CSV table of C-alpha atoms and ligand atoms in Angstrom, one decimal:
chain,number,residue,atom,x,y,z
S,474,MET,CA,0.0,0.0,0.0
S,475,ALA,CA,2.8,2.4,0.9
S,476,GLY,CA,3.4,5.0,-1.7
S,477,VAL,CA,0.3,4.2,-3.7
S,478,THR,CA,-2.5,6.7,-3.7
S,479,PRO,CA,-5.8,5.0,-4.3
S,480,PRO,CA,-8.2,6.8,-6.7
S,481,ARG,CA,-10.6,8.9,-4.8
S,482,PRO,CA,-14.1,7.7,-4.9
S,483,PRO,CA,-16.9,10.2,-5.6
S,484,SER,CA,-18.8,12.0,-2.9
S,485,VAL,CA,-22.2,10.7,-1.6
S,486,HIS,CA,-23.7,13.8,-3.2
S,487,ARG,CA,-22.4,13.0,-6.6
S,488,VAL,CA,-23.6,9.4,-6.5
S,489,LEU,CA,-27.0,10.5,-5.3
S,490,ALA,CA,-27.3,12.7,-8.3
S,491,GLU,CA,-26.8,9.8,-10.8
S,492,PRO,CA,-29.9,9.0,-13.0
S,493,ALA,CA,-29.9,5.4,-11.8
S,494,LEU,CA,-30.8,6.7,-8.3
S,495,ALA,CA,-33.3,9.3,-9.5
S,496,SER,CA,-36.3,7.8,-7.7
S,497,ALA,CA,-34.3,5.8,-5.1
S,498,ALA,CA,-34.8,8.2,-2.2
S,499,ALA,CA,-38.6,8.4,-2.9
S,500,VAL,CA,-38.9,4.6,-3.0
S,501,HIS,CA,-36.4,3.4,-0.4
S,502,GLY,CA,-36.2,6.5,1.8
S,503,HIS,CA,-33.4,9.1,1.9
S,504,ASP,CA,-31.6,7.5,4.9
S,505,ALA,CA,-31.5,4.0,3.4
S,506,THR,CA,-30.3,5.4,0.1
S,507,VAL,CA,-27.5,7.3,1.7
S,508,ASP,CA,-26.5,4.3,3.8
S,509,ALA,CA,-26.3,2.2,0.7
S,510,ILE,CA,-24.2,4.8,-1.1
S,511,ARG,CA,-21.8,5.1,1.9
S,512,LEU,CA,-21.4,1.3,2.0
S,513,GLU,CA,-20.7,1.1,-1.7
S,514,ILE,CA,-18.2,4.0,-1.5
S,515,GLY,CA,-16.5,2.4,1.5
S,516,ARG,CA,-16.2,-0.9,-0.5
S,517,VAL,CA,-14.6,0.9,-3.4
S,518,ARG,CA,-12.2,2.8,-1.1
S,519,GLN,CA,-11.2,-0.4,0.7
S,520,SER,CA,-10.6,-2.4,-2.5
S,521,ALA,CA,-8.8,0.6,-4.1
S,522,GLU,CA,-10.6,-0.1,-7.3
S,523,THR,CA,-11.5,2.5,-9.9
S,524,ALA,CA,-15.2,2.6,-10.4
S,525,SER,CA,-17.1,5.3,-12.2
S,526,THR,CA,-19.8,7.2,-10.4
S,527,SER,CA,-22.4,5.6,-12.6
S,528,VAL,CA,-21.1,2.1,-11.9
S,529,ILE,CA,-21.3,2.8,-8.2
S,530,ALA,CA,-24.8,4.2,-8.6
S,531,ASP,CA,-25.9,1.0,-10.4
S,532,ARG,CA,-24.5,-1.1,-7.5
S,533,VAL,CA,-26.3,1.1,-5.0
S,534,ALA,CA,-29.5,0.6,-6.9
S,535,ALA,CA,-29.0,-3.2,-6.9
S,536,ARG,CA,-28.2,-3.1,-3.1
S,537,LEU,CA,-31.4,-1.1,-2.4
S,538,ALA,CA,-33.4,-3.5,-4.5
S,539,ALA,CA,-32.0,-6.4,-2.5
S,540,TRP,CA,-32.8,-4.7,0.8
S,541,ASP,CA,-36.3,-4.3,-0.5
S,542,ARG,CA,-36.9,-7.9,-1.3
S,543,PRO,CA,-38.7,-10.0,1.3
S,544,SER,CA,-36.2,-12.0,3.4
S,545,LEU,CA,-38.5,-15.0,3.8
S,546,VAL,CA,-39.2,-16.6,0.5
S,547,GLY,CA,-41.0,-19.8,-0.6
S,548,VAL,CA,-38.8,-22.7,-1.6
S,549,ILE,CA,-39.4,-26.1,-3.2
S,550,ASN,CA,-38.7,-28.9,-0.7
S,551,ALA,CA,-37.4,-31.8,-2.7
S,552,THR,CA,-35.6,-33.4,0.3
S,553,GLY,CA,-38.5,-35.8,1.0
S,554,ILE,CA,-38.5,-34.7,4.6
S,555,VAL,CA,-42.1,-33.8,5.3
S,556,LEU,CA,-41.5,-31.9,8.5
S,557,HIS,CA,-38.3,-30.2,7.7
S,558,THR,CA,-37.6,-27.8,10.6
S,559,ASN,CA,-35.2,-25.6,8.5
S,560,LEU,CA,-37.8,-25.3,5.8
S,561,GLY,CA,-40.6,-24.3,8.2
S,562,ARG,CA,-42.0,-27.7,9.2
S,563,ALA,CA,-45.7,-28.1,8.3
S,564,PRO,CA,-47.0,-26.2,5.3
S,565,LEU,CA,-50.5,-25.0,6.2
S,566,ALA,CA,-53.8,-26.2,4.7
S,567,GLU,CA,-55.1,-23.7,2.2
S,568,SER,CA,-58.0,-22.8,4.4
S,569,ALA,CA,-55.8,-22.5,7.5
S,570,ALA,CA,-53.5,-20.1,5.7
S,571,ARG,CA,-56.5,-18.1,4.6
S,572,ALA,CA,-57.8,-18.0,8.2
S,573,ALA,CA,-54.5,-16.6,9.3
S,574,TYR,CA,-54.6,-14.0,6.6
S,575,ALA,CA,-58.1,-13.0,7.5
S,576,ALA,CA,-57.2,-12.7,11.2
S,577,GLY,CA,-54.2,-10.7,10.4
S,578,ARG,CA,-55.9,-8.4,8.0
S,579,ALA,CA,-58.8,-7.1,10.1
S,580,TYR,CA,-60.1,-6.8,13.7
S,581,SER,CA,-61.6,-9.9,15.2
S,582,ASN,CA,-63.4,-11.1,18.3
S,583,LEU,CA,-60.0,-12.3,19.7
S,584,GLU,CA,-60.7,-11.4,23.3
S,585,ILE,CA,-64.3,-10.3,23.3
S,586,ASP,CA,-67.5,-12.3,23.8
S,587,LEU,CA,-69.8,-10.8,21.1
S,588,THR,CA,-73.0,-11.9,22.9
S,589,THR,CA,-72.2,-10.2,26.2
S,590,GLY,CA,-69.8,-7.6,25.1
S,591,ARG,CA,-67.5,-8.7,27.9
S,592,ARG,CA,-63.8,-9.3,27.7
S,593,SER,CA,-63.0,-13.0,27.1
S,594,SER,CA,-59.9,-15.2,26.6
S,595,ARG,CA,-58.2,-15.7,23.3
S,596,GLN,CA,-57.8,-19.3,24.4
S,597,LEU,CA,-61.5,-19.9,23.9
S,598,THR,CA,-61.0,-19.6,20.1
S,599,VAL,CA,-59.6,-23.2,20.1
S,600,ARG,CA,-60.4,-24.6,23.5
S,601,GLY,CA,-63.7,-26.1,22.6
S,602,ARG,CA,-62.3,-27.9,19.6
S,603,LEU,CA,-59.4,-29.3,21.6
S,604,GLN,CA,-61.8,-30.5,24.3
S,605,ARG,CA,-63.9,-32.3,21.7
S,606,LEU,CA,-61.0,-33.6,19.6
S,607,LEU,CA,-58.9,-34.9,22.5
S,608,GLY,CA,-61.5,-35.7,25.1
S,609,ALA,CA,-59.7,-33.1,27.3
S,610,GLU,CA,-61.2,-31.2,30.2
S,611,SER,CA,-59.4,-28.1,29.0
S,612,ALA,CA,-56.5,-26.9,27.0
S,613,VAL,CA,-54.2,-23.9,26.5
S,614,VAL,CA,-52.1,-22.9,23.6
S,615,VAL,CA,-48.7,-21.2,23.6
S,616,ASN,CA,-46.0,-20.5,21.0
S,617,ASN,CA,-44.5,-24.0,20.7
S,618,CYS,CA,-44.2,-27.2,22.6
S,619,ALA,CA,-40.9,-26.1,24.2
S,620,ALA,CA,-42.9,-23.2,25.7
S,621,ALA,CA,-45.7,-25.5,26.8
S,622,THR,CA,-43.1,-27.7,28.6
S,623,VAL,CA,-41.4,-24.8,30.4
S,624,LEU,CA,-44.8,-23.3,31.4
S,625,ALA,CA,-46.2,-26.6,32.6
S,626,LEU,CA,-43.1,-27.4,34.7
S,627,ARG,CA,-42.9,-23.9,36.1
S,628,ALA,CA,-46.5,-23.7,37.0
S,629,LEU,CA,-46.7,-27.1,38.5
S,630,ALA,CA,-43.3,-27.9,39.8
S,631,ALA,CA,-41.1,-24.7,40.3
S,632,GLY,CA,-38.9,-25.3,43.3
S,633,ARG,CA,-39.9,-28.9,43.5
S,634,GLU,CA,-38.8,-32.2,42.0
S,635,VAL,CA,-39.8,-33.7,38.6
S,636,ILE,CA,-39.0,-37.3,38.1
S,637,VAL,CA,-37.8,-38.4,34.6
S,638,SER,CA,-36.4,-41.6,33.4
S,639,ARG,CA,-32.8,-41.5,32.3
S,640,GLY,CA,-33.8,-42.9,29.0
S,641,GLN,CA,-35.9,-39.8,28.4
S,642,LEU,CA,-33.4,-37.0,29.0
S,643,VAL,CA,-33.4,-36.3,25.3
S,644,GLU,CA,-32.3,-33.6,23.0
S,645,ILE,CA,-34.9,-33.0,20.3
S,646,GLY,CA,-32.6,-30.8,18.2
S,647,GLY,CA,-31.4,-27.3,18.4
S,648,SER,CA,-31.6,-26.3,22.0
S,649,TYR,CA,-34.4,-28.4,23.3
S,650,ARG,CA,-32.8,-30.6,26.0
S,651,ILE,CA,-34.9,-31.9,28.8
S,652,PRO,CA,-32.4,-31.2,31.6
S,653,GLU,CA,-32.0,-27.6,30.4
S,654,ILE,CA,-35.7,-27.1,29.9
S,655,LEU,CA,-36.2,-28.3,33.5
S,656,ALA,CA,-33.6,-25.9,34.8
S,657,VAL,CA,-35.1,-22.8,33.2
S,658,SER,CA,-38.5,-23.8,34.5
S,659,GLY,CA,-37.1,-23.7,38.0
S,660,ALA,CA,-38.0,-27.3,38.7
S,661,VAL,CA,-35.5,-29.8,40.0
S,662,LEU,CA,-34.7,-32.8,37.9
S,663,ARG,CA,-34.7,-36.1,39.6
S,664,GLU,CA,-33.5,-38.8,37.2
S,665,VAL,CA,-34.3,-42.4,37.7
S,666,GLY,CA,-33.6,-45.7,36.1
S,667,THR,CA,-31.1,-46.3,33.3
S,668,THR,CA,-30.8,-45.4,29.7
S,669,ASN,CA,-32.6,-48.6,28.6
S,670,ILE,CA,-34.6,-49.8,31.5
S,671,THR,CA,-36.7,-47.8,34.0
S,672,ARG,CA,-39.3,-49.6,36.1
S,673,PRO,CA,-42.3,-48.2,38.0
S,674,ALA,CA,-40.5,-49.0,41.2
S,675,ASP,CA,-37.6,-46.7,40.2
S,676,TYR,CA,-40.1,-43.8,40.1
S,677,GLU,CA,-41.8,-44.9,43.3
S,678,ARG,CA,-38.5,-45.0,45.3
S,679,ALA,CA,-37.6,-41.5,44.2
S,680,ILE,CA,-40.9,-40.0,45.3
S,681,THR,CA,-40.5,-37.7,48.3
S,682,PRO,CA,-42.6,-34.9,49.8
S,683,SER,CA,-40.9,-32.4,47.4
S,684,THR,CA,-41.9,-34.4,44.3
S,685,ALA,CA,-44.5,-32.5,42.2
S,686,VAL,CA,-44.5,-34.2,38.7
S,687,LEU,CA,-43.9,-37.4,37.0
S,688,LEU,CA,-42.7,-36.4,33.5
S,689,ARG,CA,-42.7,-38.7,30.5
S,690,VAL,CA,-40.9,-37.5,27.4
S,691,HIS,CA,-41.4,-39.1,24.0
S,692,ALA,CA,-38.0,-40.0,22.5
S,693,SER,CA,-39.1,-38.3,19.3
S,694,ASN,CA,-36.0,-38.5,17.1
S,695,TYR,CA,-34.4,-41.8,18.1
S,696,ARG,CA,-35.3,-45.2,19.4
S,697,VAL,CA,-33.6,-47.5,21.9
S,698,ARG,CA,-33.9,-51.1,20.7
S,699,GLY,CA,-33.4,-54.5,22.2
S,700,PHE,CA,-33.4,-54.9,25.9
S,701,ALA,CA,-35.3,-51.7,26.7
S,702,LYS,CA,-38.4,-50.9,28.7
S,703,THR,CA,-40.0,-47.9,30.4
S,704,PRO,CA,-43.4,-47.7,32.0
S,705,GLY,CA,-46.2,-46.6,29.8
S,706,ILE,CA,-48.4,-43.6,30.6
S,707,ALA,CA,-51.1,-45.8,32.2
S,708,GLU,CA,-48.5,-47.2,34.7
S,709,LEU,CA,-47.2,-43.7,35.5
S,710,ALA,CA,-50.8,-42.4,35.8
S,711,ALA,CA,-51.5,-45.1,38.4
S,712,LEU,CA,-48.4,-44.1,40.4
S,713,GLY,CA,-49.4,-40.4,40.1
S,714,ARG,CA,-52.9,-41.1,41.4
S,715,LYS,CA,-51.5,-43.2,44.3
S,716,HIS,CA,-49.1,-40.4,45.4
S,717,SER,CA,-51.2,-37.4,44.3
S,718,LEU,CA,-48.7,-36.2,41.7
S,719,ALA,CA,-49.3,-34.7,38.3
S,720,VAL,CA,-48.4,-36.8,35.3
S,721,ILE,CA,-47.2,-34.9,32.3
S,722,ASP,CA,-46.7,-36.5,29.0
S,723,ASP,CA,-44.6,-34.5,26.5
S,724,ILE,CA,-45.4,-36.3,23.3
S,725,GLY,CA,-44.0,-33.7,20.9
S,726,SER,CA,-45.3,-34.7,17.5
S,727,GLY,CA,-48.9,-34.6,18.5
S,728,ALA,CA,-50.8,-36.5,15.9
S,729,VAL,CA,-54.5,-36.0,16.1
S,730,VAL,CA,-55.3,-38.1,13.0
S,731,ASP,CA,-53.5,-41.4,13.7
S,732,PRO,CA,-50.6,-41.8,11.2
S,733,ALA,CA,-51.2,-45.5,11.5
S,734,ARG,CA,-53.9,-44.9,8.9
S,735,PHE,CA,-51.0,-44.3,6.4
S,736,GLY,CA,-48.8,-47.1,7.7
S,737,PHE,CA,-46.9,-45.3,10.4
S,738,ALA,CA,-47.3,-47.0,13.6
S,739,GLY,CA,-46.0,-46.0,17.1
S,740,GLU,CA,-46.5,-42.2,17.2
S,741,PRO,CA,-48.2,-41.2,20.5
S,742,LEU,CA,-51.7,-39.7,20.1
S,743,ALA,CA,-52.7,-36.9,22.4
S,744,ALA,CA,-56.2,-38.3,23.0
S,745,ALA,CA,-54.8,-41.8,23.8
S,746,SER,CA,-52.4,-40.3,26.3
S,747,LEU,CA,-55.2,-38.5,28.1
S,748,LYS,CA,-57.4,-41.6,28.0
S,749,ALA,CA,-54.5,-43.6,29.5
S,750,GLY,CA,-54.5,-41.2,32.4
S,751,ALA,CA,-52.0,-38.4,31.7
S,752,ASP,CA,-53.0,-35.3,33.6
S,753,LEU,CA,-51.5,-33.1,31.0
S,754,VAL,CA,-50.3,-33.9,27.5
S,755,LEU,CA,-48.0,-31.5,25.6
S,756,PHE,CA,-47.5,-31.4,21.8
S,757,SER,CA,-46.6,-29.2,18.9
S,758,GLY,CA,-49.0,-27.6,16.4
S,759,ASP,CA,-46.6,-27.8,13.5
S,760,LYS,CA,-45.5,-31.5,13.6
S,761,LEU,CA,-48.0,-34.3,12.8
S,762,LEU,CA,-51.0,-32.0,13.4
S,763,GLY,CA,-49.9,-30.1,10.3
S,764,GLY,CA,-50.8,-26.7,11.6
S,765,PRO,CA,-49.0,-23.5,12.6
S,766,GLN,CA,-46.1,-23.4,15.1
S,767,ALA,CA,-47.8,-23.7,18.5
S,768,GLY,CA,-47.6,-25.7,21.7
S,769,ILE,CA,-50.7,-27.3,23.1
S,770,ALA,CA,-51.1,-28.3,26.8
S,771,ALA,CA,-54.3,-30.3,27.2
S,772,GLY,CA,-55.8,-32.2,30.1
S,773,ARG,CA,-57.2,-31.6,33.6
S,774,GLU,CA,-58.9,-28.3,33.9
S,775,GLU,CA,-57.4,-27.4,37.3
S,776,LEU,CA,-53.9,-27.8,35.9
S,777,VAL,CA,-54.6,-25.9,32.8
S,778,ARG,CA,-55.9,-23.1,34.9
S,779,ARG,CA,-52.6,-23.0,36.9
S,780,LEU,CA,-50.7,-22.8,33.6
S,781,GLU,CA,-52.9,-19.9,32.5
S,782,ARG,CA,-52.4,-18.1,35.8
S,783,ASP,CA,-48.6,-18.3,35.6
S,784,PRO,CA,-47.1,-14.9,34.9
S,785,LEU,CA,-45.0,-16.5,32.1
S,786,MET,CA,-48.2,-17.2,30.2
S,787,ARG,CA,-48.3,-13.6,29.1
S,788,ALA,CA,-44.9,-13.9,27.5
S,789,LEU,CA,-45.9,-17.2,25.7
S,790,ARG,CA,-49.4,-16.4,24.5
S,791,PRO,CA,-50.0,-17.1,20.8
S,792,ASP,CA,-50.8,-14.5,18.2
S,793,LYS,CA,-54.2,-14.2,16.6
S,794,MET,CA,-52.9,-15.5,13.2
S,795,THR,CA,-51.6,-18.6,14.9
S,796,LEU,CA,-54.9,-19.1,16.7
S,797,ALA,CA,-56.9,-18.7,13.5
S,798,ALA,CA,-54.7,-21.2,11.6
S,799,LEU,CA,-54.7,-23.6,14.5
S,800,ASP,CA,-58.5,-23.4,14.8
S,801,GLU,CA,-59.0,-24.2,11.2
S,802,THR,CA,-56.4,-27.0,11.3
S,803,LEU,CA,-58.2,-28.5,14.2
S,804,ARG,CA,-61.6,-28.1,12.5
S,805,LEU,CA,-60.2,-30.0,9.5
S,806,SER,CA,-58.8,-32.7,11.8
S,807,ALA,CA,-62.3,-33.6,13.1
S,808,THR,CA,-62.6,-36.1,10.3
S,809,PRO,CA,-59.6,-38.1,9.2
S,810,GLU,CA,-60.7,-38.1,5.6
S,811,ARG,CA,-61.1,-34.4,5.3
S,812,ALA,CA,-57.8,-33.9,7.2
S,813,THR,CA,-55.9,-36.2,4.8
S,814,VAL,CA,-57.0,-34.4,1.7
S,815,SER,CA,-56.6,-30.9,3.0
S,816,ILE,CA,-53.7,-30.8,5.5
S,817,PRO,CA,-50.5,-31.0,3.4
S,818,THR,CA,-48.4,-32.9,6.0
S,819,LEU,CA,-51.0,-35.7,6.1
S,820,THR,CA,-51.5,-35.6,2.3
S,821,MET,CA,-47.8,-36.1,1.8
S,822,LEU,CA,-47.6,-38.9,4.3
S,823,ALA,CA,-50.6,-40.6,2.8
S,824,VAL,CA,-49.9,-40.4,-0.9
S,825,PRO,CA,-49.6,-43.9,-2.4
S,826,PHE,CA,-46.2,-45.0,-3.7
S,827,ALA,CA,-47.7,-45.7,-7.1
S,828,VAL,CA,-48.7,-42.0,-7.5
S,829,LEU,CA,-45.2,-40.9,-6.5
S,830,ARG,CA,-43.6,-43.3,-8.9
S,831,GLN,CA,-45.7,-42.0,-11.8
S,832,ARG,CA,-44.7,-38.4,-11.0
S,833,ALA,CA,-41.0,-39.3,-10.6
S,834,GLU,CA,-41.1,-41.1,-14.0
S,835,ALA,CA,-42.7,-38.1,-15.7
S,836,LEU,CA,-40.2,-35.7,-14.1
S,837,ALA,CA,-37.3,-38.0,-15.1
S,838,GLU,CA,-38.5,-38.0,-18.7
S,839,ALA,CA,-38.8,-34.2,-18.8
S,840,LEU,CA,-35.4,-33.7,-17.2
S,841,SER,CA,-33.7,-36.2,-19.6
S,842,ARG,CA,-34.5,-33.9,-22.5
S,843,LEU,CA,-32.3,-31.2,-21.0
S,844,PRO,CA,-28.8,-31.0,-22.6
S,845,GLY,CA,-26.1,-32.9,-20.6
S,846,VAL,CA,-28.6,-34.2,-18.1
S,847,THR,CA,-29.3,-37.8,-17.2
S,848,ALA,CA,-32.3,-38.4,-15.0
S,849,VAL,CA,-33.8,-41.7,-13.7
S,850,ALA,CA,-36.7,-42.4,-11.5
S,851,ARG,CA,-36.1,-44.9,-8.8
S,852,ARG,CA,-37.5,-46.0,-5.4
S,853,SER,CA,-35.9,-44.7,-2.3
S,854,ARG,CA,-36.5,-44.0,1.4
S,855,GLY,CA,-37.6,-40.7,2.9
S,856,TYR,CA,-38.4,-39.7,6.5
S,857,ALA,CA,-41.2,-37.8,8.1
S,858,GLY,CA,-38.7,-35.5,9.9
S,859,GLY,CA,-39.3,-32.9,12.6
S,860,GLY,CA,-38.4,-35.4,15.3
S,861,THR,CA,-41.1,-37.8,14.3
S,862,LEU,CA,-41.1,-41.4,13.1
S,863,PRO,CA,-37.3,-41.7,13.2
S,864,ASP,CA,-37.2,-45.4,12.6
S,865,GLN,CA,-39.8,-45.5,9.9
S,866,PRO,CA,-38.4,-44.9,6.5
S,867,VAL,CA,-41.1,-43.9,4.0
S,868,ARG,CA,-41.0,-45.7,0.7
S,869,THR,CA,-40.8,-43.0,-1.7
S,870,ALA,CA,-40.0,-42.2,-5.4
S,871,VAL,CA,-37.1,-40.0,-6.4
S,872,VAL,CA,-35.5,-38.7,-9.5
S,873,ALA,CA,-31.7,-39.0,-9.5
S,874,VAL,CA,-30.2,-36.3,-11.7
S,875,ARG,CA,-26.6,-36.1,-13.1
S,876,HIS,CA,-25.0,-33.6,-15.4
S,877,GLU,CA,-22.1,-34.5,-17.6
S,878,SER,CA,-19.9,-31.6,-16.4
S,879,ILE,CA,-21.5,-30.0,-13.4
S,880,ARG,CA,-20.8,-31.9,-10.2
S,881,GLU,CA,-23.6,-32.8,-7.8
S,882,GLY,CA,-22.6,-30.3,-5.1
S,883,GLU,CA,-22.4,-27.5,-7.5
S,884,LEU,CA,-25.7,-28.4,-9.1
S,885,ALA,CA,-27.4,-28.5,-5.6
S,886,ARG,CA,-25.9,-25.1,-4.9
S,887,ARG,CA,-27.2,-23.6,-8.1
S,888,LEU,CA,-30.7,-25.0,-7.3
S,889,ARG,CA,-30.6,-23.7,-3.8
S,890,THR,CA,-29.6,-20.2,-4.9
S,891,GLY,CA,-32.0,-20.0,-7.9
S,892,THR,CA,-35.5,-18.6,-8.0
S,893,PRO,CA,-37.5,-20.4,-6.8
S,894,ALA,CA,-34.9,-22.2,-4.6
S,895,VAL,CA,-35.1,-25.9,-4.8
S,896,LEU,CA,-33.7,-27.9,-1.9
S,897,VAL,CA,-32.5,-31.4,-2.8
S,898,ARG,CA,-30.6,-34.3,-1.3
S,899,VAL,CA,-27.1,-34.9,-2.6
S,900,ARG,CA,-25.8,-38.4,-3.0
S,901,ARG,CA,-22.5,-39.6,-4.5
S,902,GLY,CA,-22.5,-38.3,-8.0
S,903,GLU,CA,-26.1,-37.2,-8.1
S,904,VAL,CA,-28.7,-34.8,-7.0
S,905,VAL,CA,-31.8,-36.5,-5.7
S,906,ILE,CA,-35.3,-35.1,-6.0
S,907,ASP,CA,-37.9,-36.7,-3.8
S,908,VAL,CA,-41.3,-35.9,-5.2
S,909,ARG,CA,-43.1,-36.7,-2.0
S,910,THR,CA,-42.5,-33.2,-0.6
S,911,VAL,CA,-42.7,-31.4,-3.9
S,912,PHE,CA,-46.3,-30.1,-4.4
S,913,VAL,CA,-47.8,-31.5,-7.6
S,914,GLU,CA,-48.2,-28.0,-9.0
S,915,GLN,CA,-44.4,-27.4,-8.5
S,916,ASP,CA,-43.3,-30.2,-10.8
S,917,ALA,CA,-43.0,-27.9,-13.8
S,918,ALA,CA,-41.0,-25.4,-11.6
S,919,VAL,CA,-38.6,-28.1,-10.7
S,920,VAL,CA,-37.9,-28.8,-14.4
S,921,GLY,CA,-37.5,-25.1,-15.0
S,922,ALA,CA,-35.1,-24.7,-12.1
S,923,ILE,CA,-32.9,-27.5,-13.3
S,924,ARG,CA,-33.0,-26.2,-16.8
S,925,ALA,CA,-31.8,-22.8,-15.5
S,926,ALA,CA,-29.1,-24.4,-13.3
S,927,VAL,CA,-27.5,-26.3,-16.2
S,928,GLU,CA,-27.9,-23.6,-18.8
S,929,PRO,CA,-24.7,-22.0,-19.8
S,930,GLY,CA,-24.6,-18.3,-19.4
S,931,GLU,CA,-25.3,-15.6,-16.9
S,932,ARG,CA,-26.2,-16.6,-13.4
S,933,GLY,CA,-26.6,-14.7,-10.2
S,934,THR,CA,-24.6,-15.8,-7.2
E,1224,LIG,C1,-40.4,-31.5,19.0
E,1224,LIG,C2,-40.6,-31.7,20.4
E,1224,LIG,C3,-40.6,-30.7,21.3
E,1224,LIG,C4,-40.4,-29.3,20.9
E,1224,LIG,O1,-41.5,-28.8,20.2
E,1224,LIG,P1,-41.5,-27.4,19.5
E,1224,LIG,O2,-42.9,-27.2,19.1
E,1224,LIG,O3,-40.5,-27.5,18.4
E,1224,LIG,O4,-41.0,-26.4,20.6
E,1224,LIG,C5,-40.8,-31.0,22.7
E,1224,LIG,N1,-40.9,-32.3,23.1
E,1224,LIG,C6,-40.9,-33.3,22.2
E,1224,LIG,C7,-41.0,-34.7,22.8
E,1224,LIG,C8,-40.7,-33.1,20.9
E,1224,LIG,O5,-40.7,-34.1,20.0
């Protein structure tokens, strides 16, 4: 650097006067426009490049346009993972999304009883449905299942002990780890049993006057096989009754329509858990229920009331759009047939393999016509995802795509950064498109995206 005088970039004022930025201040605001100009000038100064004022103005315009674009954009999920947490988990039913839109767009009776004119609770929007669907005395909705767990443990066990089997001290992904959730709730963890075997007697021996809750946690995303056993909810409920302790069942995935209908056995059902004697069952709105992100705590009225009275409730209460979408999802869930055709999560789990194979074959044929592309349809395995059904691979149909000169990693990158973005699986030598999670109406867009990705020529980065 020493001895070299970099060219002086133009002033903010001069860039602002460029024709390319004529309407920028009116559209994007004066401050944002000046910020963008300063950033661009700074970059030019730092790299010591020579850029004309008009080139800088063009870059500023591009930067402003980028700032103006929505950050959250729709993507095509070709990973085959139905509940993909990074892609937003459950896509809503059309009518549920419309309900959220309507609630967001106007005033509503969120917290007012229209007959009496009195103030009411927003929880009433969904409580009746949850009572009928789950056979629950009452229910309360918060922002997610993690929030439901923290709230329940805090309201029912802060400063007291919660007994959990060592086999259920799970991490569900991200930062949901049972010991840490217990710690933030202010309850004291009392672990019993072993990783693989915990007996009712283990719980019973650990019960002291400071015990408040027996907690069962569904090992959502993994399974212990072989010599393994923990008490079921009915056994825990019997113990709870005997010692006057609340039994909480954190089932996570929260299927209301039984996935066994589609060949997926073994997921806990909220209604079954309550029927077996759980005092409170906790589950997510955006896993197998297929609704918006939410956490539902359903069960005994007296316990639900304690959750609602906790000061933390105010911090965890759901938004009106969430409640509207949840209400509609629950309405659809009342009959399994209607739920299966209208709730995408269920539709995708239920779709017959033959239908997927046919789509994969059609896609492979269309893709094979692209220059340099080989595409074959084949059968494969997918997973439900979202911490559900970890040991139940779903028979699915995929299209394996190769290009003569573009490597699979690069092809996947181009698809991910294109518009619309397409998220795929990458296997040795090929990009794999799982049609299960691609909406039928997106098949043409997938072909278009691959065409754009393999086309020589200009491409944005
Ligand atoms: C997924 C899961 C949670 C967390 O649910 P969120 O709605 O993502 O907060 C809690 N408990 C169990 C057992 C789960 O599977």
